[in-house]
Amino acid sequence: MKYLINGKVYDTEKSQEIIKYTQGIEHKGLFVTTYPRYEHTLYKSPKGQFFVHIGKYVGKTDVSYNDKNYIELKSEEDVKGILEDLNQIEKYIEVFGEMEEG
C-alpha cells in the first residue's frame, strides 16, 4: 500500500519489512480510556526512512474496535527503542550492526 505524508510517498511493497508486533493504542471513550491492541509492521523505505503501518485489531473478539490503516514515521532512535522493548537482538544487529557488550 502507498501512503502520502509531507509530500512524500511511502510504499510498503517497495520497503523492507523489519518486524511485525502488536501494541496497544490509546482509545479515549466516554467514561474510560482503553488500550486496544493492533498489528504493527515496521518498515524501512529504500531511502532509509523508518515507518510503522498500524493495521488490524488483534484484541478480544467480544469487543469490536475498528481496524486501522495508517502509517507513522519513526526516527532511528524510535526504532532502536522499539527493538529494545521487544528484545529483538538479532533484528537490532541486522538493522544497525553489532552493539557493545554490557
PDB file of C-alpha atoms in Angstrom:
ATOM      1  CA  MET A   1       0.000   0.000   0.000  1.00  0.00           C
ATOM      2  CA  LYS A   2       1.049   3.570  -0.584  1.00  0.00           C
ATOM      3  CA  TYR A   3       0.717   6.421   1.885  1.00  0.00           C
ATOM      4  CA  LEU A   4       1.335  10.138   1.361  1.00  0.00           C
ATOM      5  CA  ILE A   5       2.948  12.119   4.207  1.00  0.00           C
ATOM      6  CA  ASN A   6       4.539  15.562   3.915  1.00  0.00           C
ATOM      7  CA  GLY A   7       4.611  15.376   0.117  1.00  0.00           C
ATOM      8  CA  LYS A   8       6.427  12.012   0.061  1.00  0.00           C
ATOM      9  CA  VAL A   9       5.112   8.564  -0.862  1.00  0.00           C
ATOM     10  CA  TYR A  10       5.817   5.613   1.427  1.00  0.00           C
ATOM     11  CA  ASP A  11       5.169   2.242  -0.239  1.00  0.00           C
ATOM     12  CA  THR A  12       5.004  -0.878   1.918  1.00  0.00           C
ATOM     13  CA  GLU A  13       5.626  -3.074  -1.137  1.00  0.00           C
ATOM     14  CA  LYS A  14       8.900  -1.315  -2.021  1.00  0.00           C
ATOM     15  CA  SER A  15      10.116  -1.025   1.573  1.00  0.00           C
ATOM     16  CA  GLN A  16      11.981  -3.576   3.692  1.00  0.00           C
ATOM     17  CA  GLU A  17       9.766  -5.191   6.310  1.00  0.00           C
ATOM     18  CA  ILE A  18      11.710  -5.353   9.547  1.00  0.00           C
ATOM     19  CA  ILE A  19       9.297  -6.869  12.086  1.00  0.00           C
ATOM     20  CA  LYS A  20       5.610  -7.360  12.950  1.00  0.00           C
ATOM     21  CA  TYR A  21       4.397  -6.886  16.515  1.00  0.00           C
ATOM     22  CA  THR A  22       1.265  -5.973  18.447  1.00  0.00           C
ATOM     23  CA  GLN A  23       0.916  -2.869  20.568  1.00  0.00           C
ATOM     24  CA  GLY A  24      -1.865  -1.046  22.378  1.00  0.00           C
ATOM     25  CA  ILE A  25      -3.089   2.313  21.121  1.00  0.00           C
ATOM     26  CA  GLU A  26      -4.839   4.766  23.425  1.00  0.00           C
ATOM     27  CA  HIS A  27      -8.599   4.951  22.839  1.00  0.00           C
ATOM     28  CA  LYS A  28     -10.476   7.537  24.891  1.00  0.00           C
ATOM     29  CA  GLY A  29     -14.063   6.531  25.473  1.00  0.00           C
ATOM     30  CA  LEU A  30     -16.863   8.441  27.120  1.00  0.00           C
ATOM     31  CA  PHE A  31     -16.104   7.121  30.612  1.00  0.00           C
ATOM     32  CA  VAL A  32     -12.912   5.084  30.317  1.00  0.00           C
ATOM     33  CA  THR A  33      -9.627   5.023  28.414  1.00  0.00           C
ATOM     34  CA  THR A  34      -8.606   1.675  26.941  1.00  0.00           C
ATOM     35  CA  TYR A  35      -5.568   0.455  25.017  1.00  0.00           C
ATOM     36  CA  PRO A  36      -6.773  -1.950  22.326  1.00  0.00           C
ATOM     37  CA  ARG A  37      -4.006  -3.892  20.603  1.00  0.00           C
ATOM     38  CA  TYR A  38      -3.276  -3.542  16.887  1.00  0.00           C
ATOM     39  CA  GLU A  39      -0.904  -5.208  14.466  1.00  0.00           C
ATOM     40  CA  HIS A  40       2.110  -3.002  13.744  1.00  0.00           C
ATOM     41  CA  THR A  41       4.573  -3.603  10.915  1.00  0.00           C
ATOM     42  CA  LEU A  42       7.881  -1.764  10.984  1.00  0.00           C
ATOM     43  CA  TYR A  43       9.418  -0.870   7.602  1.00  0.00           C
ATOM     44  CA  LYS A  44      12.477   0.871   6.206  1.00  0.00           C
ATOM     45  CA  SER A  45      11.984   2.713   2.905  1.00  0.00           C
ATOM     46  CA  PRO A  46      14.538   2.457   0.055  1.00  0.00           C
ATOM     47  CA  LYS A  47      15.723   5.968   1.053  1.00  0.00           C
ATOM     48  CA  GLY A  48      16.256   4.945   4.684  1.00  0.00           C
ATOM     49  CA  GLN A  49      13.135   6.376   6.364  1.00  0.00           C
ATOM     50  CA  PHE A  50      11.596   4.137   9.023  1.00  0.00           C
ATOM     51  CA  PHE A  51       7.818   3.919   9.332  1.00  0.00           C
ATOM     52  CA  VAL A  52       5.230   1.755  11.065  1.00  0.00           C
ATOM     53  CA  HIS A  53       1.980   0.612   9.489  1.00  0.00           C
ATOM     54  CA  ILE A  54      -0.832   0.245  12.028  1.00  0.00           C
ATOM     55  CA  GLY A  55      -3.467  -2.202  10.841  1.00  0.00           C
ATOM     56  CA  LYS A  56      -5.699  -4.955  12.129  1.00  0.00           C
ATOM     57  CA  TYR A  57      -7.249  -5.001  15.601  1.00  0.00           C
ATOM     58  CA  VAL A  58      -5.972  -8.126  17.378  1.00  0.00           C
ATOM     59  CA  GLY A  59      -7.681  -7.883  20.742  1.00  0.00           C
ATOM     60  CA  LYS A  60     -10.594  -9.711  22.299  1.00  0.00           C
ATOM     61  CA  THR A  61     -13.289 -10.866  19.904  1.00  0.00           C
ATOM     62  CA  ASP A  62     -16.118  -9.801  22.240  1.00  0.00           C
ATOM     63  CA  VAL A  63     -15.074  -6.144  21.837  1.00  0.00           C
ATOM     64  CA  SER A  64     -15.410  -4.536  18.457  1.00  0.00           C
ATOM     65  CA  TYR A  65     -12.765  -1.959  17.641  1.00  0.00           C
ATOM     66  CA  ASN A  66     -12.304  -0.998  14.016  1.00  0.00           C
ATOM     67  CA  ASP A  67      -9.153  -1.959  12.172  1.00  0.00           C
ATOM     68  CA  LYS A  68      -6.761   0.899  11.436  1.00  0.00           C
ATOM     69  CA  ASN A  69      -4.919   1.672   8.199  1.00  0.00           C
ATOM     70  CA  TYR A  70      -2.283   4.378   8.503  1.00  0.00           C
ATOM     71  CA  ILE A  71       1.456   4.837   8.950  1.00  0.00           C
ATOM     72  CA  GLU A  72       3.606   6.792  11.373  1.00  0.00           C
ATOM     73  CA  LEU A  73       7.122   7.958  10.553  1.00  0.00           C
ATOM     74  CA  LYS A  74       9.789   6.846  13.040  1.00  0.00           C
ATOM     75  CA  SER A  75      13.282   8.105  13.770  1.00  0.00           C
ATOM     76  CA  GLU A  76      16.282   5.818  14.109  1.00  0.00           C
ATOM     77  CA  GLU A  77      16.117   6.304  17.895  1.00  0.00           C
ATOM     78  CA  ASP A  78      12.411   5.345  17.882  1.00  0.00           C
ATOM     79  CA  VAL A  79      13.213   2.136  16.009  1.00  0.00           C
ATOM     80  CA  LYS A  80      16.083   1.277  18.358  1.00  0.00           C
ATOM     81  CA  GLY A  81      13.669   1.734  21.276  1.00  0.00           C
ATOM     82  CA  ILE A  82      11.024  -0.479  19.647  1.00  0.00           C
ATOM     83  CA  LEU A  83      13.525  -3.275  19.001  1.00  0.00           C
ATOM     84  CA  GLU A  84      14.928  -2.957  22.536  1.00  0.00           C
ATOM     85  CA  ASP A  85      11.423  -3.075  24.059  1.00  0.00           C
ATOM     86  CA  LEU A  86      10.691  -6.228  22.032  1.00  0.00           C
ATOM     87  CA  ASN A  87      14.131  -7.673  22.957  1.00  0.00           C
ATOM     88  CA  GLN A  88      14.820  -8.321  19.274  1.00  0.00           C
ATOM     89  CA  ILE A  89      18.609  -8.570  19.444  1.00  0.00           C
ATOM     90  CA  GLU A  90      19.069 -10.253  16.046  1.00  0.00           C
ATOM     91  CA  LYS A  91      16.827  -7.714  14.283  1.00  0.00           C
ATOM     92  CA  TYR A  92      18.655  -4.863  16.016  1.00  0.00           C
ATOM     93  CA  ILE A  93      22.005  -6.197  14.761  1.00  0.00           C
ATOM     94  CA  GLU A  94      20.543  -6.795  11.286  1.00  0.00           C
ATOM     95  CA  VAL A  95      19.344  -3.183  11.014  1.00  0.00           C
ATOM     96  CA  PHE A  96      22.003  -1.259  12.983  1.00  0.00           C
ATOM     97  CA  GLY A  97      25.024  -3.570  13.157  1.00  0.00           C
ATOM     98  CA  GLU A  98      26.862  -5.051  16.121  1.00  0.00           C
ATOM     99  CA  MET A  99      26.343  -3.492  19.510  1.00  0.00           C
ATOM    100  CA  GLU A 100      28.587  -3.088  22.505  1.00  0.00           C
ATOM    101  CA  GLU A 101      28.629  -5.692  25.278  1.00  0.00           C
ATOM    102  CA  GLY A 102      27.408  -4.547  28.681  1.00  0.00           C
TER     103      GLY A 102
END
